[in-house]
Coordinates of C-alpha atoms and ligand atoms in Angstrom, one line a residue:
X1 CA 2.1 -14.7 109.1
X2 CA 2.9 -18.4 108.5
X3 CA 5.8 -19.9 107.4
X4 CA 6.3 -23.3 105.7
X5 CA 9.1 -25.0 107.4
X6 CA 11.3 -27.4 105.6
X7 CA 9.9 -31.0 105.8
X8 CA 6.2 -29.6 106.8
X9 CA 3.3 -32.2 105.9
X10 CA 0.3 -30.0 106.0
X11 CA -2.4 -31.4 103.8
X12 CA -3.3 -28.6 101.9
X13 CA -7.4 -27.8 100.5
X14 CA -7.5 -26.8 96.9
X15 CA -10.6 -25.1 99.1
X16 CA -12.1 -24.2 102.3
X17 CA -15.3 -22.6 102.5
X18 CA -16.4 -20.4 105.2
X19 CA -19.7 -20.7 106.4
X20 CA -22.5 -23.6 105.2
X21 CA -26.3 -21.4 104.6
X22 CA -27.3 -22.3 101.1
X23 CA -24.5 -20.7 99.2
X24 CA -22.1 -22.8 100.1
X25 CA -24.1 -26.5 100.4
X26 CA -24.4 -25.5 96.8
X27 CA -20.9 -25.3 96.2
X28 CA -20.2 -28.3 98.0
X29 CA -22.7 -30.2 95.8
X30 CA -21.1 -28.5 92.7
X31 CA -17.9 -29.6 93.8
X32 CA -19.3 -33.2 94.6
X33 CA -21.2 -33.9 91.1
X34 CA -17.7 -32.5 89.9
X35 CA -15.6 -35.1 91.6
X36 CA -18.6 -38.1 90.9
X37 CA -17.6 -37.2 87.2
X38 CA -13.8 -37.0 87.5
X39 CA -11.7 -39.4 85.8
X40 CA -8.4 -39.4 88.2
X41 CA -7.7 -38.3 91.5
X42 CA -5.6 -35.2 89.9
X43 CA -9.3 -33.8 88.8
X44 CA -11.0 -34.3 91.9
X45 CA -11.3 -30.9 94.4
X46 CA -10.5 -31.1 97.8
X47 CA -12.9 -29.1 100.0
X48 CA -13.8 -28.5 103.0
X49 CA -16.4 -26.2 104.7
X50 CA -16.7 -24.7 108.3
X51 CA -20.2 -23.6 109.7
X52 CA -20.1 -22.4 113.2
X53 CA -24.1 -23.6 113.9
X54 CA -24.0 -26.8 115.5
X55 CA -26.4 -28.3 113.0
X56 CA -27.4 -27.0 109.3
X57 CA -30.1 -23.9 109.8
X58 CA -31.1 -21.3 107.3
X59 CA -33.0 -18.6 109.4
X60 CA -34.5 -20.6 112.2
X61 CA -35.7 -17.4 114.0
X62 CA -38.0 -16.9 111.0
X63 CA -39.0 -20.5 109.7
X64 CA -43.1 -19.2 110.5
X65 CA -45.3 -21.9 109.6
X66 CA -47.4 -20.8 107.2
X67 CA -44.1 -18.5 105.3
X68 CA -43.8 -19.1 101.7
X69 CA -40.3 -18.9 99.8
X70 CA -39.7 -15.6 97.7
X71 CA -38.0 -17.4 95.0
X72 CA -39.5 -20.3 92.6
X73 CA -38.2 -23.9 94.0
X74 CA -36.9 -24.0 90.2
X75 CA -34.1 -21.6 91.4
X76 CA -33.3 -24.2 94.0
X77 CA -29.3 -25.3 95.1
X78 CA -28.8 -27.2 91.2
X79 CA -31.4 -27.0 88.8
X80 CA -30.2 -23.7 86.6
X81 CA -26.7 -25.2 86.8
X82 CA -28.1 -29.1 86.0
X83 CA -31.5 -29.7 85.6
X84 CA -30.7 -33.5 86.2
X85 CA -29.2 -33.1 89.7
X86 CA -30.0 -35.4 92.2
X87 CA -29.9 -32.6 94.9
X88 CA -33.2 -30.7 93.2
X89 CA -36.4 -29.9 95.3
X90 CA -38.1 -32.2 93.2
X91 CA -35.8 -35.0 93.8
X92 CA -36.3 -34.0 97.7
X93 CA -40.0 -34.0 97.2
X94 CA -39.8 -37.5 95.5
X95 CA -37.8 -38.8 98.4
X96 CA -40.8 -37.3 100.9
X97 CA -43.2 -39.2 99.5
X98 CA -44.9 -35.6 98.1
X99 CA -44.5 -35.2 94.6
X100 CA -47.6 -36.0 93.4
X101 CA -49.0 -34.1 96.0
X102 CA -47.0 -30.7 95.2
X103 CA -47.4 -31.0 91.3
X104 CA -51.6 -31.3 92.4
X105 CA -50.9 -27.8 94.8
X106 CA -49.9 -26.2 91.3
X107 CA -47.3 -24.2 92.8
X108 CA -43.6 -22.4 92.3
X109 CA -43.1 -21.0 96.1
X110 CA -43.2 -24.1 98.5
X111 CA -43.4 -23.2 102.6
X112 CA -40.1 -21.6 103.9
X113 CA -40.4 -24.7 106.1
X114 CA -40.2 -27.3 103.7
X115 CA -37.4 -25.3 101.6
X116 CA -35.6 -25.9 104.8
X117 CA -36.1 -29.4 105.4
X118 CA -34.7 -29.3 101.3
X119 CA -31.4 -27.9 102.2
X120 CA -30.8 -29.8 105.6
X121 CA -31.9 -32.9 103.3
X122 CA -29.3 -31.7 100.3
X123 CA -26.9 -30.6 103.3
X124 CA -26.8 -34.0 104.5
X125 CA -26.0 -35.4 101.8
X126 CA -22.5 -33.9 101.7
X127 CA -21.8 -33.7 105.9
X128 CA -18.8 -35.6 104.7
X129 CA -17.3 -32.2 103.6
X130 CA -18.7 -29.6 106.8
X131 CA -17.8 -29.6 110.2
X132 CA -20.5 -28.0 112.0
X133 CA -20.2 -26.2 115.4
X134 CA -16.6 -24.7 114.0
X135 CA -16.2 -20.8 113.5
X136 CA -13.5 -19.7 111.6
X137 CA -11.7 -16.8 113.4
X138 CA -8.8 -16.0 111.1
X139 CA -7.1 -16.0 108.3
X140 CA -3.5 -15.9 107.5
X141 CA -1.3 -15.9 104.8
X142 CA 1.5 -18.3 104.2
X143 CA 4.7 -17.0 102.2
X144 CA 6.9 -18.1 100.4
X145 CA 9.5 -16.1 98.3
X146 CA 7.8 -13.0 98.9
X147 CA 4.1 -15.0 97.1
X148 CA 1.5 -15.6 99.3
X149 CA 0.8 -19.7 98.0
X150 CA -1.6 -20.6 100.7
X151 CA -3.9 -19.5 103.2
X152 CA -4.2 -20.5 106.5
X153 CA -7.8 -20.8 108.0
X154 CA -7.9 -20.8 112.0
X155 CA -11.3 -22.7 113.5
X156 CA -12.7 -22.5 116.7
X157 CA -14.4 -25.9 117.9
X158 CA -15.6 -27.0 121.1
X159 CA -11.8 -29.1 120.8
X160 CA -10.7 -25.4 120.6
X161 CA -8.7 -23.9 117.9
X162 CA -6.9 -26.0 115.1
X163 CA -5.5 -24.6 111.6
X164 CA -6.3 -25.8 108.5
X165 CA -4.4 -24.7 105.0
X166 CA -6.1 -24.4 101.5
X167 CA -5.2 -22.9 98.1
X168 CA -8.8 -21.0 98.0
X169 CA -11.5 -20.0 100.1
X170 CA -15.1 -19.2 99.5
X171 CA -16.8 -16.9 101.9
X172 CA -19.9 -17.9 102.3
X173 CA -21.0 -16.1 106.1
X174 CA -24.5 -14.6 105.1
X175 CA -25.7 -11.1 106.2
X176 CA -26.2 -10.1 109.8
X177 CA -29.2 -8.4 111.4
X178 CA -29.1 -4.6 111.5
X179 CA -30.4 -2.9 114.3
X180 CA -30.8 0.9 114.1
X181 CA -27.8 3.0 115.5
X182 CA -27.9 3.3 119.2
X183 CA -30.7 0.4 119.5
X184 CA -28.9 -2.3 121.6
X185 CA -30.8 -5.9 121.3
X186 CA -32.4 -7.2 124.9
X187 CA -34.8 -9.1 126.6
X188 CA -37.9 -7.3 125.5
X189 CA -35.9 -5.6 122.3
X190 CA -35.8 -8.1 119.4
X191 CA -34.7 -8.3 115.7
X192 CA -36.9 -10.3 113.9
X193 CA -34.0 -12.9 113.1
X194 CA -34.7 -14.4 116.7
X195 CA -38.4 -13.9 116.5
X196 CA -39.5 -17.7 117.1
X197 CA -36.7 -18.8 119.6
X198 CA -37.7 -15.2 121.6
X199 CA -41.1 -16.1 121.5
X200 CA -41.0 -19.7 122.7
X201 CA -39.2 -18.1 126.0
X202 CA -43.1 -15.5 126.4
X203 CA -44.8 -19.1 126.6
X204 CA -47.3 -18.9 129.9
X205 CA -47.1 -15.0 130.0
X206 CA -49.6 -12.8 128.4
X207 CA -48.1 -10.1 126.7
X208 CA -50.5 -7.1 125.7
X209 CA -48.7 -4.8 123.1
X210 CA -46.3 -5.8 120.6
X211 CA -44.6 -3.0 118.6
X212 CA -42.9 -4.0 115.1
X213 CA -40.7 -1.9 113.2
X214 CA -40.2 -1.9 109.3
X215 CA -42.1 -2.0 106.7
X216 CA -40.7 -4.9 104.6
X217 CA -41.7 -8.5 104.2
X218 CA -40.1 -9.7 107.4
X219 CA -42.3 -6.3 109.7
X220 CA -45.2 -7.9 108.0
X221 CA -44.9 -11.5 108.3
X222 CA -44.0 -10.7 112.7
X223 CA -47.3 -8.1 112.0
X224 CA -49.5 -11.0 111.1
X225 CA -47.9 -13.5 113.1
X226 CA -47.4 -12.4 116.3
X227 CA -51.4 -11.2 116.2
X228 CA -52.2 -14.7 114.8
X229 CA -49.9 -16.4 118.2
X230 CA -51.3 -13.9 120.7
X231 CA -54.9 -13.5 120.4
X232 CA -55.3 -11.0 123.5
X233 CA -52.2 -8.4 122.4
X234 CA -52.3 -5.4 120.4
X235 CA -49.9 -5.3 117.4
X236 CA -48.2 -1.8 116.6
X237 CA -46.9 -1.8 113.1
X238 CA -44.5 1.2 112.8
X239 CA -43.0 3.0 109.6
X240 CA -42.6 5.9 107.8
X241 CA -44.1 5.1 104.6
X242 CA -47.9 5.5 104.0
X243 CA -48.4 1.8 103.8
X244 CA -46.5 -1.1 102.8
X245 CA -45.7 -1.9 99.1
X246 CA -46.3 -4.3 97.3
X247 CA -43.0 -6.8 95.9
X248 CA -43.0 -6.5 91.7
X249 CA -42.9 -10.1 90.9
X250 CA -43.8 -9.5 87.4
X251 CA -42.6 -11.5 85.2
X252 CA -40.3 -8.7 83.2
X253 CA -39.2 -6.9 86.5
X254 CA -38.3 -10.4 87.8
X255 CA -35.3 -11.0 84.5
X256 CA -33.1 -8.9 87.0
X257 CA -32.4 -12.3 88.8
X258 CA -31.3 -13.7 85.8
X259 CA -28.1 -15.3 84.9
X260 CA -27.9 -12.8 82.2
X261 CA -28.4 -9.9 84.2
X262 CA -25.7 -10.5 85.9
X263 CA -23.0 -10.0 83.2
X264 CA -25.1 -6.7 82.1
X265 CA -25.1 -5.5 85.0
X266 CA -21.3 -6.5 85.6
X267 CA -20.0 -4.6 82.1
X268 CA -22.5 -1.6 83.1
X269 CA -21.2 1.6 83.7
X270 CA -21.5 2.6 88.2
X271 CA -24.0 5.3 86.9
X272 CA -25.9 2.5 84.9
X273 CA -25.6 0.1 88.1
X274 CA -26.8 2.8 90.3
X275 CA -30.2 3.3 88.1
X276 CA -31.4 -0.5 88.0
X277 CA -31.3 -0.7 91.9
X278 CA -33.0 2.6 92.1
X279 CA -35.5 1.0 89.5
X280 CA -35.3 -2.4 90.7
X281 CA -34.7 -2.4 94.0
X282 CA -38.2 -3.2 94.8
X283 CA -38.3 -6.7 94.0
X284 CA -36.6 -6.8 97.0
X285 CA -36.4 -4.3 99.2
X286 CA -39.0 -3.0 101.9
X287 CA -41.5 -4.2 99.9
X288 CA -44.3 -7.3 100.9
X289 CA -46.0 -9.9 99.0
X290 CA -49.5 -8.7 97.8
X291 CA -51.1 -11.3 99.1
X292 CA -49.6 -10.5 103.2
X293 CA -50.8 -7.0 102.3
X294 CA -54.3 -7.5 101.2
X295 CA -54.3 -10.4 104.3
X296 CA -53.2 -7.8 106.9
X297 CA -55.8 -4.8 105.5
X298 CA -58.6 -7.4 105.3
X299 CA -57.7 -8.4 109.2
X300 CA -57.7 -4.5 109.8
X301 CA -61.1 -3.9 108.3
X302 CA -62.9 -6.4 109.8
X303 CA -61.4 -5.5 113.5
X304 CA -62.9 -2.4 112.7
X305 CA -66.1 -3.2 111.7
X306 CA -66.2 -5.3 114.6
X307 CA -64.8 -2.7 117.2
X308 CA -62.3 -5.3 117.9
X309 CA -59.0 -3.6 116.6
X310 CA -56.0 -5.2 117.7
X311 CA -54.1 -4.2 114.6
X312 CA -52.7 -0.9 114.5
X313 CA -50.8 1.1 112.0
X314 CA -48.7 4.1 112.9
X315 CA -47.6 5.3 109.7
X316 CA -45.2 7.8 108.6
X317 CA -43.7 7.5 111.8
X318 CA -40.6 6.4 113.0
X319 CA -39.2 5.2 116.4
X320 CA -37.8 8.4 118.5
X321 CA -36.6 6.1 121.5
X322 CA -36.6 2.8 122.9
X323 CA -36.7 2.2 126.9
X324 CA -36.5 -1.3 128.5
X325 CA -37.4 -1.8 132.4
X326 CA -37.8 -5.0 133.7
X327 CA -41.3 -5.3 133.5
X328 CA -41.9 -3.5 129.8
X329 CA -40.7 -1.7 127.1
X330 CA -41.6 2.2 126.3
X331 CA -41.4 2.8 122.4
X332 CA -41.5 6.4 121.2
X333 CA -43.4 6.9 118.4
X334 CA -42.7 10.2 116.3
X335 CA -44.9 11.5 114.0
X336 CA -43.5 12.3 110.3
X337 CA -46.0 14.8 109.8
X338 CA -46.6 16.7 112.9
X339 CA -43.5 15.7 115.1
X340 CA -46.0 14.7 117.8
X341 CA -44.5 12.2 120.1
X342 CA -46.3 9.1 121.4
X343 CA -45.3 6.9 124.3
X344 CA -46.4 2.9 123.8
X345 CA -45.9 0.3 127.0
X346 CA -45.0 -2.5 125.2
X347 CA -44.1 -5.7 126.2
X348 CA -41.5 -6.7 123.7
X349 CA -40.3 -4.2 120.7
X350 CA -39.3 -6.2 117.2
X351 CA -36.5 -4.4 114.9
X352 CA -37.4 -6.0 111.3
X353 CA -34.5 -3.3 110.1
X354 CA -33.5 -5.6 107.4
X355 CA -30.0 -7.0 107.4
X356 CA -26.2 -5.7 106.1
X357 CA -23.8 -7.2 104.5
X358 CA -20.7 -8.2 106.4
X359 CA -16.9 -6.9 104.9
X360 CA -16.0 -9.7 103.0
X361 CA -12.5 -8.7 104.1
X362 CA -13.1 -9.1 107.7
X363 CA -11.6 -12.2 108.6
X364 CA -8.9 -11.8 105.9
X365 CA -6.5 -10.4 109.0
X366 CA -3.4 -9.4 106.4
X367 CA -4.3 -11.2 103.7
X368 CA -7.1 -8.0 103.5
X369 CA -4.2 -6.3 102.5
X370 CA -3.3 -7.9 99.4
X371 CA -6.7 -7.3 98.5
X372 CA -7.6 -4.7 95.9
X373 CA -10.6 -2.0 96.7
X374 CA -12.3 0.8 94.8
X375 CA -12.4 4.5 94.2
X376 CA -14.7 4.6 96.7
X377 CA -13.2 1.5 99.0
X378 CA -15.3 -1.1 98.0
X379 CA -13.7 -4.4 97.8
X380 CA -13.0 -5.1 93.9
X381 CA -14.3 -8.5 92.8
X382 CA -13.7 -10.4 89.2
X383 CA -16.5 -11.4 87.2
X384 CA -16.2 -15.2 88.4
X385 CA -16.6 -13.7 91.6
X386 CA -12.5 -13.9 92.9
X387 CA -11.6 -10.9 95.0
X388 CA -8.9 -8.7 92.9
X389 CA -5.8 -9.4 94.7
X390 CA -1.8 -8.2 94.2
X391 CA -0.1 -10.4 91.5
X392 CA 2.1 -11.8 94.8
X393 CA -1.3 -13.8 96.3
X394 CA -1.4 -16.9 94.0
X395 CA -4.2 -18.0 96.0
X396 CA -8.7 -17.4 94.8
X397 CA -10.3 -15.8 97.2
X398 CA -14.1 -16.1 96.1
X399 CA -17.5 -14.5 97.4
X400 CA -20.8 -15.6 97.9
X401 CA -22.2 -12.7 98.5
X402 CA -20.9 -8.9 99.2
X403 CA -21.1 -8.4 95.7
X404 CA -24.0 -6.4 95.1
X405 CA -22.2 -3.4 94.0
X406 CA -20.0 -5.6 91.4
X407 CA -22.7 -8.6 90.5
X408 CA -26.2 -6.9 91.0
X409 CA -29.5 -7.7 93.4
X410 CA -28.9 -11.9 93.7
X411 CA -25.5 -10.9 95.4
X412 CA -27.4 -12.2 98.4
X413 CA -30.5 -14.1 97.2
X414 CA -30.7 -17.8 96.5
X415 CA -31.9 -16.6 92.2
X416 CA -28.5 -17.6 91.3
X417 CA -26.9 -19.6 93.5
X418 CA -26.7 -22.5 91.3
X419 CA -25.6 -20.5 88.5
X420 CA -22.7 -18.6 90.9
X421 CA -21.1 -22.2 92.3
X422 CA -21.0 -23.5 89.1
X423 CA -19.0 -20.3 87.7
X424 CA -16.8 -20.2 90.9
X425 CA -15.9 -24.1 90.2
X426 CA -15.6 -23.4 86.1
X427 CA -13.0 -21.0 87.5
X428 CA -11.2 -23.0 90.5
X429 CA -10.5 -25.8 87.7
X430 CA -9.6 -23.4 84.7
X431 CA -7.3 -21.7 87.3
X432 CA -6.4 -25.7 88.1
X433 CA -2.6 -24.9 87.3
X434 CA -2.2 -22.5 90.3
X435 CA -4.6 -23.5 92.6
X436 CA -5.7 -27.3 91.9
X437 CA -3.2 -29.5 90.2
X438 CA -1.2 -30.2 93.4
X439 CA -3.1 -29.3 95.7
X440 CA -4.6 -32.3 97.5
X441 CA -1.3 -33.5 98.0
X442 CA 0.7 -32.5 101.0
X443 CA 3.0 -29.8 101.0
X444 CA 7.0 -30.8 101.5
X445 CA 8.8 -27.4 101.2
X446 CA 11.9 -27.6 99.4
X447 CA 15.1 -27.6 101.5
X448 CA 15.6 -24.5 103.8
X449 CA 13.7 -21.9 101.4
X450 CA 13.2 -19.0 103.3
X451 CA 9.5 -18.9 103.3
X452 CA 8.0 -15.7 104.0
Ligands
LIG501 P1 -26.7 -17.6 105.0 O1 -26.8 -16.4 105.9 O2 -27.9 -18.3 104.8 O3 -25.6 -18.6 105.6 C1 -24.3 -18.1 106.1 C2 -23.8 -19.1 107.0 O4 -22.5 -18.8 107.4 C3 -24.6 -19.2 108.3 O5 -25.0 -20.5 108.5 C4 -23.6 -18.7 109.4 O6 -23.8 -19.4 110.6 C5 -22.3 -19.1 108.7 N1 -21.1 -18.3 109.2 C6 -21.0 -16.9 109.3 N2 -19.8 -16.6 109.8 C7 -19.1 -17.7 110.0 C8 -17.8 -18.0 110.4 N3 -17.0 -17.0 110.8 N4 -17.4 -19.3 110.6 C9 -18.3 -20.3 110.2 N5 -19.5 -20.1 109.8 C10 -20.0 -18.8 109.7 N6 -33.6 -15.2 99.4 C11 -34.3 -15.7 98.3 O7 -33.7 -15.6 97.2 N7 -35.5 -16.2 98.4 C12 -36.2 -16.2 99.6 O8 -37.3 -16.7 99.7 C13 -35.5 -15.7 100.8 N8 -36.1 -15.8 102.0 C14 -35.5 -15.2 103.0 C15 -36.1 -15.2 104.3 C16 -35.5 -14.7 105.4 C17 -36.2 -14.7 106.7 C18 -34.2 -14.1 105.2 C19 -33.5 -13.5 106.4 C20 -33.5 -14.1 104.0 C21 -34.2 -14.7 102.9 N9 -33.5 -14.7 101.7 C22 -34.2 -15.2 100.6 C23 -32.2 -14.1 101.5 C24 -31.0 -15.0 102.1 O9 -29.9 -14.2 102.2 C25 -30.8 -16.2 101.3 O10 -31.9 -17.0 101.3 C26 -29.7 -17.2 101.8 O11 -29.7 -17.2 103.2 C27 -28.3 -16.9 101.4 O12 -27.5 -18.0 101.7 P2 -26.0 -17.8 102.2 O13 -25.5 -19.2 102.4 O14 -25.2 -16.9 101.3 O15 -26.1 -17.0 103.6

């Protein structure tokens, strides 16, 4: 625990954010549009963001060249929030030289690509606020007079570790890749999350089988790619439904991204909650664009017609066992349906297992402890998405993301992002009292105050 010394001169963040993906770039360009429009320094936020990549990167391992973006370019980092951003794709697009030439492609879901090249261009344009190849390790509260007023934020550089002290934090650090239980990640045993950087070390070697786990849009898109990149190999596609389903983009099923939806499905009842995942969960969940589907069954069909199959698909199966040597891998397939058991020799197994979301409370240390959970321990967040904390932490702790079970299915998705940083802001300044008004200014403590 920290203590403020008498005479200390630590400037003091009205915000740190943890983490700089999407979520947060948004914030920051909330927060800068916010400051462009200030009248006086008093108004202005301080913020500051830590991202332990060395460089800005939204899921390198899966930026496959021809993958297109789940989510309309409309429900980019600003537009929802204000359509007359300068960040916007289209703004981005105009810069490229390609706007003409995207309006004439008369589409809403540009190439995961060049929705990445869109945030490291938005990214860019507020570096002045991120420090890249810093991971923040720690949290700690500082005390004074039994109230928690700040929080201090350790970082771990290449300089080593320095401290930094804000009024709020946002936690923006993403999900991680989920590997079954038991299943430890090695040469030839992937997660699809380092698919391209894993396959750029097979260059010059000829792998024969490939076996890919899941049956959601990332199995699919290694499916199709990795028999696309290696024309000689077999592709093993394994999962224990019947066959992959399709994503229900329809445009009804697709209002549960909404900004609405979210305050529905904030007031609903946990019984209420529970239903629209169970009815909605396939907009998102281990479910494939139509389009991969039909692609992958038209490539299946004509290997067989051709008595050319490559593409195999062991269905309501799962994995029994995974064995690396040096030289391969042995996958052991088990069959749902008749328990028979079925040894592959593979060169390199792929986990697309999905991802999990990471306890928000994690790096917290003992400010966790101030922090208010569930019946059923779940961390208990506020509709402008502050963690519910004891009346002694005077300090916001906000979330991007980890909020599925509070805020519904865009906890995690980029639908409402723009909406979400624009709500956390709204809140940060109508809060301003607390945790803005005097917090760009240094902190003297008052003589000899016991701070604790
Ligand atoms: P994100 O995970 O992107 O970023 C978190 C950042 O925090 C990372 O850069 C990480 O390095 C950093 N970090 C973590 N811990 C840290 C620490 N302790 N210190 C410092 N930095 C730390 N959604 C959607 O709506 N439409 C879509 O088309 C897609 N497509 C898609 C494709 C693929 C392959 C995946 C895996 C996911 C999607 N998604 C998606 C969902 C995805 O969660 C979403 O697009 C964003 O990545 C969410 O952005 P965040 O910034 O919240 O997390």
């Amino acid at each position: 625990m920290s203590q403020v010394h008498p005479g200390d001169a630590a400037p003091v963040h009205d915000l740190i954010g943890i983490g700089f993906g999407p979520s947060n770039v948004a914030m920051a360009i909330a927060i800068s549009e916010h400051n462009a429009r200030a009248g006086t320094q008093e108004e202005a936020v301080t913020a500051h963001f830590f991202e332990q990549q060395p460089q800005f990167g939204w899921h390198r391992g899966m930026l496959i060249d021809d993958a297109t973006m789940q989510v309309s370019f409309l429900k980019d980092l600003v537009t929802l929030r204000n359509p007359t951003s300068e960040f916007s794709f289209l703004c981005y697009l105009k810069s490229q030289g390609r706007l003409v030439d995207f309006i004439n492609h008369k589409n809403l879901f540009p190439l995961r690509v060049e929705f990445h090249d869109y945030f490291e261009w938005a990214a860019a344009q507020v570096d002045d606020m991120v420090s890249y190849g810093h991971e923040v390790v720690g949290v700690a509260p500082v005390v004074r007079d039994g109230s928690v007023e700040y929080m201090d934020v350790t970082v771990r550089s290449a300089e080593g570790l320095a401290v930094h002290r804000a009024r709020n934090l946002v936690i923006g650090t993403g999900l991680r890749p989920l590997m079954p239980e038991g299943v430890e990640r090695g040469e030839r045993v992937w997660h699809n999350s380092d698919l391209l950087s894993k396959v750029a070390g097979l260059e010059g070697t000829s792998p024969s089988r490939f076996v890919v786990v899941g049956a959601g849009q990332s199995a699919a898109e290694n499916v199709a790619y990795l028999h696309r990149r290696f024309p000689e190999a077999e592709i093993c596609a394994v999962f224990s439904r019947y066959g992959y389903s399709p994503a229900d983009d329809s445009s009804f099923a697709n209002r549960i991204f909404d900004p609405q939806a979210v305050d529905e499905y904030f007031t609903a009842p946990d019984e209420i909650k529970r239903k629209l995942m169970d009815y909605h969960g396939n907009t998102n969940y281990a479910v494939v664009d139509i389009d991969l589907i039909d692609d992958l069954y038209r490539q299946a069909y004509q290997e067989k017609v051709l008595g050319t199959e490559r593409l195999r698909f062991l269905n309501v199966s799962r994995l029994a066992g995974v064995e690396e040597t040096s030289q391969k891998v042995r996958a052991t397939v088990k069959s749902l349906v008749t328990g028979e058991q079925t040894d592959l020799d593979a060169d390199i197994v792929v986990f697309a297992t999905g991802y999990s979301p990471v306890d928000p409370l994690g790096l917290l240390g003992e400010v966790a402890d101030r922090c208010l959970r569930d019946d059923v321990g779940r961390v208990r967040v506020e509709r402008d998405y502050r963690i519910a904390t004891d009346p002694d932490l005077h300090c916001g702790i906000y979330l991007q993301g980890g909020t599925e079970h509070t805020h519904g299915i865009t906890s995690s998705l980029l639908s409402n992002t723009a909406i979400r940083v624009g709500e956390i802001l709204d809140s940060l300044l109508g809060r301003g009292a607390e945790s803005g008004a005097d917090a760009a200014r240094p902190v003297v403590e008052e003589s000899g105050s016991a701070v604790r």
